[in-house]
mmCIF file of C-alpha atoms in Angstrom:
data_model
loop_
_atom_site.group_PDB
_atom_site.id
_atom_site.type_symbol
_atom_site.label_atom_id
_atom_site.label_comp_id
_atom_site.label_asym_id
_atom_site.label_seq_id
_atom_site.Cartn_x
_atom_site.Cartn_y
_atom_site.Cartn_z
ATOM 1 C CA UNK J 948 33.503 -63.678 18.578
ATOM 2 C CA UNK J 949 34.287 -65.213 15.104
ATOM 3 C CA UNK J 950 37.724 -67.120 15.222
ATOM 4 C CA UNK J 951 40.233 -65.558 12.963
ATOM 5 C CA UNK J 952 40.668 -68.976 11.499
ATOM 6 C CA UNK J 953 37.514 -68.683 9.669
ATOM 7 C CA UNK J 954 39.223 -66.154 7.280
ATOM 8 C CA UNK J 955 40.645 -67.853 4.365
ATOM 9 C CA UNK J 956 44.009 -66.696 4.100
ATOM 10 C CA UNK J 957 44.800 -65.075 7.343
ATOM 11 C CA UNK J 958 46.548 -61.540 6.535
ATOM 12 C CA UNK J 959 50.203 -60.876 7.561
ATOM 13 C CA UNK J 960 49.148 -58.915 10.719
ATOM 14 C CA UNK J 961 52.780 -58.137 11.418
ATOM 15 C CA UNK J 962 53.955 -56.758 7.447
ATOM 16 C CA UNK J 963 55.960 -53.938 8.311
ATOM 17 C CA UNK J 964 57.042 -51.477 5.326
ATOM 18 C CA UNK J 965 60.852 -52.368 5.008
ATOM 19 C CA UNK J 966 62.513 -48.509 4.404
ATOM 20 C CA UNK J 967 60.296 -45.206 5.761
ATOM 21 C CA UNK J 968 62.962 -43.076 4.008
ATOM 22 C CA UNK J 969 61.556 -45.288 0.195
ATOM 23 C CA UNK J 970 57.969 -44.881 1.635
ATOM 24 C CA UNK J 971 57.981 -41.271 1.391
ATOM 25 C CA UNK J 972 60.193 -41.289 -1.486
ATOM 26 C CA UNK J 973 57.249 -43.353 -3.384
ATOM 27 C CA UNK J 974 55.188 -40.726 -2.192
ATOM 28 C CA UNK J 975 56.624 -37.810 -3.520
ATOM 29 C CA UNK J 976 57.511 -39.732 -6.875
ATOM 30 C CA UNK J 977 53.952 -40.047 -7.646
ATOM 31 C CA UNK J 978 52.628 -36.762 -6.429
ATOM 32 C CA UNK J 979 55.201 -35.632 -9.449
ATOM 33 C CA UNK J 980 53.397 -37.753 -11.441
ATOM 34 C CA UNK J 981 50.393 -36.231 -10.272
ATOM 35 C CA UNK J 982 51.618 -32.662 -11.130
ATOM 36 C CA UNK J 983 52.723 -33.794 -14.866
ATOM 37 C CA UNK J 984 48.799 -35.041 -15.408
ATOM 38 C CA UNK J 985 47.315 -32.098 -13.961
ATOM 39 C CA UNK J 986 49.697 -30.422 -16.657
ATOM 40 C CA UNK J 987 48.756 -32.595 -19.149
ATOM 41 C CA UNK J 988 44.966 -31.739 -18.140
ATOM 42 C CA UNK J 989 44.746 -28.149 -18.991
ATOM 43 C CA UNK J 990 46.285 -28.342 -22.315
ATOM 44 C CA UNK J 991 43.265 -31.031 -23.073
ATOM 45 C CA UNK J 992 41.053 -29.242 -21.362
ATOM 46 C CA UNK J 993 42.059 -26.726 -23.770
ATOM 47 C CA UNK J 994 42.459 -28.220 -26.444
ATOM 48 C CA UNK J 995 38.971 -29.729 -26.121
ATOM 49 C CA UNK J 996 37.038 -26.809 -24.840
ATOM 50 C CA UNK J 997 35.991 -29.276 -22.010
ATOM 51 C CA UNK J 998 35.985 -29.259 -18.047
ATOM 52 C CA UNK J 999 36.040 -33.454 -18.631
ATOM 53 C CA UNK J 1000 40.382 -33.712 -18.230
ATOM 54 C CA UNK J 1001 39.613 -31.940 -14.348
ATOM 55 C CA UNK J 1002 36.867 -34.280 -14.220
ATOM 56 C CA UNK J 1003 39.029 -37.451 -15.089
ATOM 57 C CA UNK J 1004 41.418 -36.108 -12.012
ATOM 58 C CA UNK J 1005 38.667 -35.598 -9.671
ATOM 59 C CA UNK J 1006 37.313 -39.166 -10.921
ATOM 60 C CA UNK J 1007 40.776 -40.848 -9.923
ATOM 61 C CA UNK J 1008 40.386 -39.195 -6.336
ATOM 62 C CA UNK J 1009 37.459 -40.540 -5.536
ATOM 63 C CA UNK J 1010 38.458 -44.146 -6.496
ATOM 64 C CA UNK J 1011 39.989 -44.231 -2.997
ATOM 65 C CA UNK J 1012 36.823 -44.940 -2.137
ATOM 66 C CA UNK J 1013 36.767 -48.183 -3.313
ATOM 67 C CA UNK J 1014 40.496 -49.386 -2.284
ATOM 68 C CA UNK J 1015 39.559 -50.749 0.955
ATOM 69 C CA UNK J 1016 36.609 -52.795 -0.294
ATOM 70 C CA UNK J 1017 38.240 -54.097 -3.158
ATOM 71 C CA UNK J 1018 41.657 -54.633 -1.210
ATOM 72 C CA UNK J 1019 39.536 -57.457 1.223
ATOM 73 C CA UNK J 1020 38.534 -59.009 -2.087
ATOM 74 C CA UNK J 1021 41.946 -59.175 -3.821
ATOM 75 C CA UNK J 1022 43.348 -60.011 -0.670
ATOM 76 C CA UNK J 1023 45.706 -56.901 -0.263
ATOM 77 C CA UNK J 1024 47.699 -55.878 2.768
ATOM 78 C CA UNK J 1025 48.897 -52.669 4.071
ATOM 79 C CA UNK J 1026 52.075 -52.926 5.993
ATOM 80 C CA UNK J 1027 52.861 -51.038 8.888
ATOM 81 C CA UNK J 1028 52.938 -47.146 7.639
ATOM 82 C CA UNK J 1029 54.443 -43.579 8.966
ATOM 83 C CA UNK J 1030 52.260 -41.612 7.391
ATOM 84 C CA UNK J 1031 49.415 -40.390 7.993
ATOM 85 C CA UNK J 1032 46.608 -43.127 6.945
ATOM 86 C CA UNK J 1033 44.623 -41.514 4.746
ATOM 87 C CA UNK J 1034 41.547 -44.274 4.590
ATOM 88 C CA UNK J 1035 40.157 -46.910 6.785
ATOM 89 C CA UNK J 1036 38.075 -49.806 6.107
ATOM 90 C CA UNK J 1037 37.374 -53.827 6.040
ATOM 91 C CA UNK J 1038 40.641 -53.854 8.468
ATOM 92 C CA UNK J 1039 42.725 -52.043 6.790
ATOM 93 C CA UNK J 1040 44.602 -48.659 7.150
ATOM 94 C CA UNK J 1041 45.719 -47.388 3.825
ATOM 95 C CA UNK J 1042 48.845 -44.274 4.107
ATOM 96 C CA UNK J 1043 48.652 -41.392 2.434
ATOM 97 C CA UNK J 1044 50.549 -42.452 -0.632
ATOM 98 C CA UNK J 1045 47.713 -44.241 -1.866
ATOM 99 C CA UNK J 1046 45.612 -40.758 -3.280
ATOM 100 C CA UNK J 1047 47.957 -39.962 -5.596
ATOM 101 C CA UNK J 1048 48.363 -43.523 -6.522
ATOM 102 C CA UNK J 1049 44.510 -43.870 -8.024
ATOM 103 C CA UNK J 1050 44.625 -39.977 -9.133
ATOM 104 C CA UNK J 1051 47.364 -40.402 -11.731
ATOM 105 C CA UNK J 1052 46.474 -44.645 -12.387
ATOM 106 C CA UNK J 1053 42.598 -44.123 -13.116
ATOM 107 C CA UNK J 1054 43.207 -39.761 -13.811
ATOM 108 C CA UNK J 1055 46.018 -40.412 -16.661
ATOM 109 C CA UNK J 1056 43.729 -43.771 -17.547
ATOM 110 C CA UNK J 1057 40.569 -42.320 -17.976
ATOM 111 C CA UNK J 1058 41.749 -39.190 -19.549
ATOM 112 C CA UNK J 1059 44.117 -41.107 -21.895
ATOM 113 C CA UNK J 1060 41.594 -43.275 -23.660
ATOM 114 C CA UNK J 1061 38.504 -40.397 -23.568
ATOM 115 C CA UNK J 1062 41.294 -38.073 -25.142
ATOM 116 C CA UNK J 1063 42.722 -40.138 -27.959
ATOM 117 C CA UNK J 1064 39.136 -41.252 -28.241
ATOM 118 C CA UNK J 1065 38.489 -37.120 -29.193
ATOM 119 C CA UNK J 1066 41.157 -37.021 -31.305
ATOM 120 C CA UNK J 1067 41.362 -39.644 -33.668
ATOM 121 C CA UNK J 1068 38.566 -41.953 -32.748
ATOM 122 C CA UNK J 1069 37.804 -45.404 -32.419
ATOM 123 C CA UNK J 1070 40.027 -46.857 -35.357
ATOM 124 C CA UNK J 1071 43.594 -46.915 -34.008
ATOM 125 C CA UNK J 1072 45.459 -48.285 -31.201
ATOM 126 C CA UNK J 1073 42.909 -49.082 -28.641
ATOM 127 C CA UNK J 1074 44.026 -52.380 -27.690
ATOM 128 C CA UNK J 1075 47.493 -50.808 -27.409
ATOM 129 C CA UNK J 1076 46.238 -48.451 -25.388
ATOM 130 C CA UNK J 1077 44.996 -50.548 -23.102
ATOM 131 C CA UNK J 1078 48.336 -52.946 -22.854
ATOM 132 C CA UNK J 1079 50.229 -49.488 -22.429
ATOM 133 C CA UNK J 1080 48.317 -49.111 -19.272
ATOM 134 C CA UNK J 1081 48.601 -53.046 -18.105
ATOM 135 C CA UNK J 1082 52.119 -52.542 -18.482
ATOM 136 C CA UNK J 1083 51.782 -49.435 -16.157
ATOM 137 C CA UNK J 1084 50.859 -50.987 -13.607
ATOM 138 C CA UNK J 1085 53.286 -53.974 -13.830
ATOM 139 C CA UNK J 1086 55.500 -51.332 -13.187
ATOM 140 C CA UNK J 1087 54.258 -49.494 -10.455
ATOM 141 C CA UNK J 1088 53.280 -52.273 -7.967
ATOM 142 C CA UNK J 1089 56.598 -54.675 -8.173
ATOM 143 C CA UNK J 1090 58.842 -51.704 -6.172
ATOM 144 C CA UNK J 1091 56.112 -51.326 -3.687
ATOM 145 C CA UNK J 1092 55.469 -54.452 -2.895
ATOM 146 C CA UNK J 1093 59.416 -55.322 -2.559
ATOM 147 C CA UNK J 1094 59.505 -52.627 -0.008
ATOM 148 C CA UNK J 1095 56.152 -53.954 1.360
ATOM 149 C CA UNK J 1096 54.615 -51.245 0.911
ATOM 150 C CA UNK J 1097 51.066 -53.634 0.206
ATOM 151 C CA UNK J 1098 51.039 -57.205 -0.450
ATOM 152 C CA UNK J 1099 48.848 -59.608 -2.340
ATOM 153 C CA UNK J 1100 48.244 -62.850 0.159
ATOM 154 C CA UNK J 1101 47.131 -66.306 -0.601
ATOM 155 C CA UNK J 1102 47.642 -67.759 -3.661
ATOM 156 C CA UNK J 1103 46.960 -65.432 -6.969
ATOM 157 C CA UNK J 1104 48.840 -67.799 -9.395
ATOM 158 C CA UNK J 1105 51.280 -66.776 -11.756
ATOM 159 C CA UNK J 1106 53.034 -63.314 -10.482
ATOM 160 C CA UNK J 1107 55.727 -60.986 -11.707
ATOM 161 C CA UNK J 1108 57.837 -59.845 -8.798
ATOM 162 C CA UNK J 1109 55.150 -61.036 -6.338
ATOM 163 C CA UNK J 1110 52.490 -58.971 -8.586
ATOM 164 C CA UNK J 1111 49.898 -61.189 -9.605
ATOM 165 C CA UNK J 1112 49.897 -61.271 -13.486
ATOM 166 C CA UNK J 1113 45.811 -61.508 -13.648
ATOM 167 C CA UNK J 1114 45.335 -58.412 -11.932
ATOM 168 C CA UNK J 1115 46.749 -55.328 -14.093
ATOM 169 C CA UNK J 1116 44.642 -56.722 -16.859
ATOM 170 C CA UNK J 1117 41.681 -56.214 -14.627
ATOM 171 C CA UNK J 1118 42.945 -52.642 -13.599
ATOM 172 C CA UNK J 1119 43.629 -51.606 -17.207
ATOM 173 C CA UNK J 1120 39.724 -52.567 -18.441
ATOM 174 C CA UNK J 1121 38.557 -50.143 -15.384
ATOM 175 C CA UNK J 1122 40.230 -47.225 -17.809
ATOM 176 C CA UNK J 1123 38.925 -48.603 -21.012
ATOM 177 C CA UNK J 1124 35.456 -48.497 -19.794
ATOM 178 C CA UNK J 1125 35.342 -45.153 -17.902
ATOM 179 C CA UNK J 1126 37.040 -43.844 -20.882
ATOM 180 C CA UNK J 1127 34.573 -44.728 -23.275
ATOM 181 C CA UNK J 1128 31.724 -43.816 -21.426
ATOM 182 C CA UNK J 1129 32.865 -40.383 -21.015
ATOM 183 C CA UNK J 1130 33.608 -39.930 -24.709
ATOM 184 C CA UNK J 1131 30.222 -41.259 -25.468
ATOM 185 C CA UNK J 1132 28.687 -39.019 -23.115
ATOM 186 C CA UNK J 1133 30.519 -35.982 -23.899
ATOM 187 C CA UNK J 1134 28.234 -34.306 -26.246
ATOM 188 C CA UNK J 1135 25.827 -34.469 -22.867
ATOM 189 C CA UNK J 1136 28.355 -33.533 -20.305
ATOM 190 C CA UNK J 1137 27.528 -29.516 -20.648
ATOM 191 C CA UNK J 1138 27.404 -27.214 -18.416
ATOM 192 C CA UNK J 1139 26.695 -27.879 -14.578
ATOM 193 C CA UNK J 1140 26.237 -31.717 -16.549
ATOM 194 C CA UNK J 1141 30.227 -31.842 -16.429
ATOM 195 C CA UNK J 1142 30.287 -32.668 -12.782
ATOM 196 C CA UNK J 1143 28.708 -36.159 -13.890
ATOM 197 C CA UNK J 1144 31.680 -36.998 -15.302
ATOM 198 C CA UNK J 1145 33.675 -37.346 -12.055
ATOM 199 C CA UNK J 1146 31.735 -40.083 -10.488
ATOM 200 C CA UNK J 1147 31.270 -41.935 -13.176
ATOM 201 C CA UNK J 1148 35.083 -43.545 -13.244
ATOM 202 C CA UNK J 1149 34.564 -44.685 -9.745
ATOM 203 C CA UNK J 1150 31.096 -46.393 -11.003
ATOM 204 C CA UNK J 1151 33.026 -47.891 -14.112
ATOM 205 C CA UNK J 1152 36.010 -48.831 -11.731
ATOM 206 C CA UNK J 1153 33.523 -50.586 -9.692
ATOM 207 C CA UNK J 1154 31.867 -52.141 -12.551
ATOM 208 C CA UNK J 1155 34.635 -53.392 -13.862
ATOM 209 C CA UNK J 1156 36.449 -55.025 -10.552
ATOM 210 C CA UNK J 1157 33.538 -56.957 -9.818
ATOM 211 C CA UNK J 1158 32.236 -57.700 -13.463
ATOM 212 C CA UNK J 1159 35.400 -59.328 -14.307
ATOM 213 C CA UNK J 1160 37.324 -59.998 -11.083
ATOM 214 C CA UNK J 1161 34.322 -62.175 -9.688
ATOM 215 C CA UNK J 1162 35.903 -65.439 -10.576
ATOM 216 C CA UNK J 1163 38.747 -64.479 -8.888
ATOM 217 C CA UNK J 1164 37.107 -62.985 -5.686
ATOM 218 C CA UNK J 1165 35.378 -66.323 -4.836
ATOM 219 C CA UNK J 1166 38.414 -68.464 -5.106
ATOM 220 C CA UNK J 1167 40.760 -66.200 -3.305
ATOM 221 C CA UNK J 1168 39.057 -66.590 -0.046
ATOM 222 C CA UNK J 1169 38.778 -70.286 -0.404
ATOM 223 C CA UNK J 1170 42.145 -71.437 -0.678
ATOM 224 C CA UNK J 1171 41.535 -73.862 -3.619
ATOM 225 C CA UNK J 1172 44.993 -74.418 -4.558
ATOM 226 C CA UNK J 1173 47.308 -73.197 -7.542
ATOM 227 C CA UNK J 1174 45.940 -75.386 -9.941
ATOM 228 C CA UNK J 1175 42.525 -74.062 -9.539
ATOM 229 C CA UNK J 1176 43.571 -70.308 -9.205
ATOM 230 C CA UNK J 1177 45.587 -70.575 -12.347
ATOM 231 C CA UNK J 1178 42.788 -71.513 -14.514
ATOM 232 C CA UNK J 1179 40.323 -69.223 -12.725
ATOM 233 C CA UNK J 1180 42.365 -65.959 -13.030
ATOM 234 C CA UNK J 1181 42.763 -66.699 -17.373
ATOM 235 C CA UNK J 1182 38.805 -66.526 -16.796
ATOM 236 C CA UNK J 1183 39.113 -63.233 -15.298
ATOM 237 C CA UNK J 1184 41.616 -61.850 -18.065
ATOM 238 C CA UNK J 1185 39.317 -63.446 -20.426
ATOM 239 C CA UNK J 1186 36.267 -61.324 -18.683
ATOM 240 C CA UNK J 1187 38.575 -58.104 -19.045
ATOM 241 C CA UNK J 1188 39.497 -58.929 -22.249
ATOM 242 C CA UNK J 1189 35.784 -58.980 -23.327
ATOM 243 C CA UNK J 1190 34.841 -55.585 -21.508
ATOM 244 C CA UNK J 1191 38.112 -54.171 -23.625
ATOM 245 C CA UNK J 1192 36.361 -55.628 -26.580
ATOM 246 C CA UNK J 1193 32.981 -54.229 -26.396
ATOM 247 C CA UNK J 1194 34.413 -50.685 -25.355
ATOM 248 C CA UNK J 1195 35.809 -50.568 -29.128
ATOM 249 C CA UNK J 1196 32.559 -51.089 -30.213
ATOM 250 C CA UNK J 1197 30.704 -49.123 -28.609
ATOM 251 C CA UNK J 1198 33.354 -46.657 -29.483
ATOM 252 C CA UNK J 1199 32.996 -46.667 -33.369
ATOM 253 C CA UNK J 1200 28.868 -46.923 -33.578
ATOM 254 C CA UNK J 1201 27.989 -43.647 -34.431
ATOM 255 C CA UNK J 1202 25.126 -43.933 -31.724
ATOM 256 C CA UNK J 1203 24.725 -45.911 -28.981
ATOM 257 C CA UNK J 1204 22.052 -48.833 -29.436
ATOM 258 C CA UNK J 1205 22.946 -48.512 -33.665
ATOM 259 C CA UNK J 1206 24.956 -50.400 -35.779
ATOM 260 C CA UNK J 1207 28.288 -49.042 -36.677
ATOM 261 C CA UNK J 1208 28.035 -46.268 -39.624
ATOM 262 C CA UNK J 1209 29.596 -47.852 -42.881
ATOM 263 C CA UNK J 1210 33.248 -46.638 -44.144
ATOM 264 C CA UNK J 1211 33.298 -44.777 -46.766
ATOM 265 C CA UNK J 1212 35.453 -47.097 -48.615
ATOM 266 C CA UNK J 1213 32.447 -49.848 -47.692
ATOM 267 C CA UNK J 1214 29.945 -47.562 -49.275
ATOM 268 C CA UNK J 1215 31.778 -47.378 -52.507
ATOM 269 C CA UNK J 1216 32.235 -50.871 -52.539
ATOM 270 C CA UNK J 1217 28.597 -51.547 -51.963
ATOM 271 C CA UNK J 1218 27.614 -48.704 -54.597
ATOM 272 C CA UNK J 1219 30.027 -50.809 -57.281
#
């Protein structure tokens, strides 16, 4: 039997969440936020002539998936729950709060960006786009975690009301990318071809956890020390940063694996 002291912080076994009566009332707060994007999704849907808003919901779902994988990587613990668990895995019981957590966070995400992305395009706001979703989840996670709800062990750096500030940044490039992909791939997502489009936010969630949080996920379960961590997680918003980045311009080439069309005020200017 492998000693528990090989693990590299050692959980808090006994977190307990602090108030049942806020547990259920952070619940039902976000299964209202679920009903205002499902809202929100048929007047896009609409608006768009596209099944892809549904899909974006679906899409959040299914990131549940990934919680308990992720959660032994970021180091996250569940306290002590009433409800109902509604996933198990690496250790971990997640409650039933949790779905409509990742439905609305990676749902309203997703179908943000791929919506403004239909509207107006690639020119405008996507870098505030993305910091209105960082900001998001700075303040989702703070209550939760003061109720202990979940908590982040060992040592993450800097944090914001025991949130550690790397991480949102991560969390906020998972939308960007799934976004973008499914405005790229919308003239393709036809037909029976719509039902790609929920999958592929848990594949870009994945893609993005790992292809930026790696730096991260190696020194978390060493215990290196804050000086170490501090440095490490800037490398990890600098990898998130970058993914952000090349979403906008993949976003404004007119096709992928092109250059970006020219302006029109560019092709006047060249034509002078």
């Amino acid at each position: 039997m492998i000693p528990l002291e090989r693990f590299a912080p050692i959980p808090p076994l006994e977190l307990k969440v602090l108030s049942p009566l806020a547990e259920w009332g952070f619940l039902w707060a976000n299964v209202a936020i679920c009903v205002a994007l499902v809202v929100w999704a048929i007047w896009a849907a609409r608006e768009q002539r596209s099944a892809i808003p549904f899909m974006c919901i679906v899409g959040g779902m299914l990131t549940l998936f990934l919680e308990p994988t992720i959660d032994s990587h970021l180091q996250v613990w569940w306290g002590a729950h009433e409800q109902p668990t509604v996933i198990s895995g690496f250790g971990r019981d997640l409650p039933l709060l949790v779905l409509p957590v990742v439905t609305w966070y990676f749902g309203a995400g997703v179908l943000l960006r791929w919506h403004w992305l239909m509207r107006h395009g690639a020119i405008k706001r996507m870098w505030t786009i993305y910091a209105i979703e960082v900001a998001a989840a700075l303040c989702l996670e703070p209550p939760a975690i003061a109720l202990d709800i979940w908590h982040y062990y060992g040592d993450h750096g800097l944090r914001f009301f025991g949130y550690p500030i790397w991480w949102p940044f991560v969390g906020g490039a998972c939308n960007v990318l799934a976004g973008s992909l499914l405005y790229k791939l919308t003239p393709h997502l036809r037909g029976w071809r719509v039902l790609i489009a929920a999958p592929l936010i848990p594949m870009a969630v994945a893609a993005v956890y790992w292809g930026a949080g790696w730096p991260m996920f190696y020194v978390l379960n060493i215990e290196p020390g804050f000086w170490t961590v501090l440095p490490v997680s800037f490398i990890s918003i600098a990898l998130a940063f970058i993914i952000v980045w090349l979403c906008t311009i993949a976003g404004r080439a007119g096709t992928v694996g092109q250059p970006e069309t020219a302006s029109s005020s560019q092709l006047q200017a060249h034509h002078v």
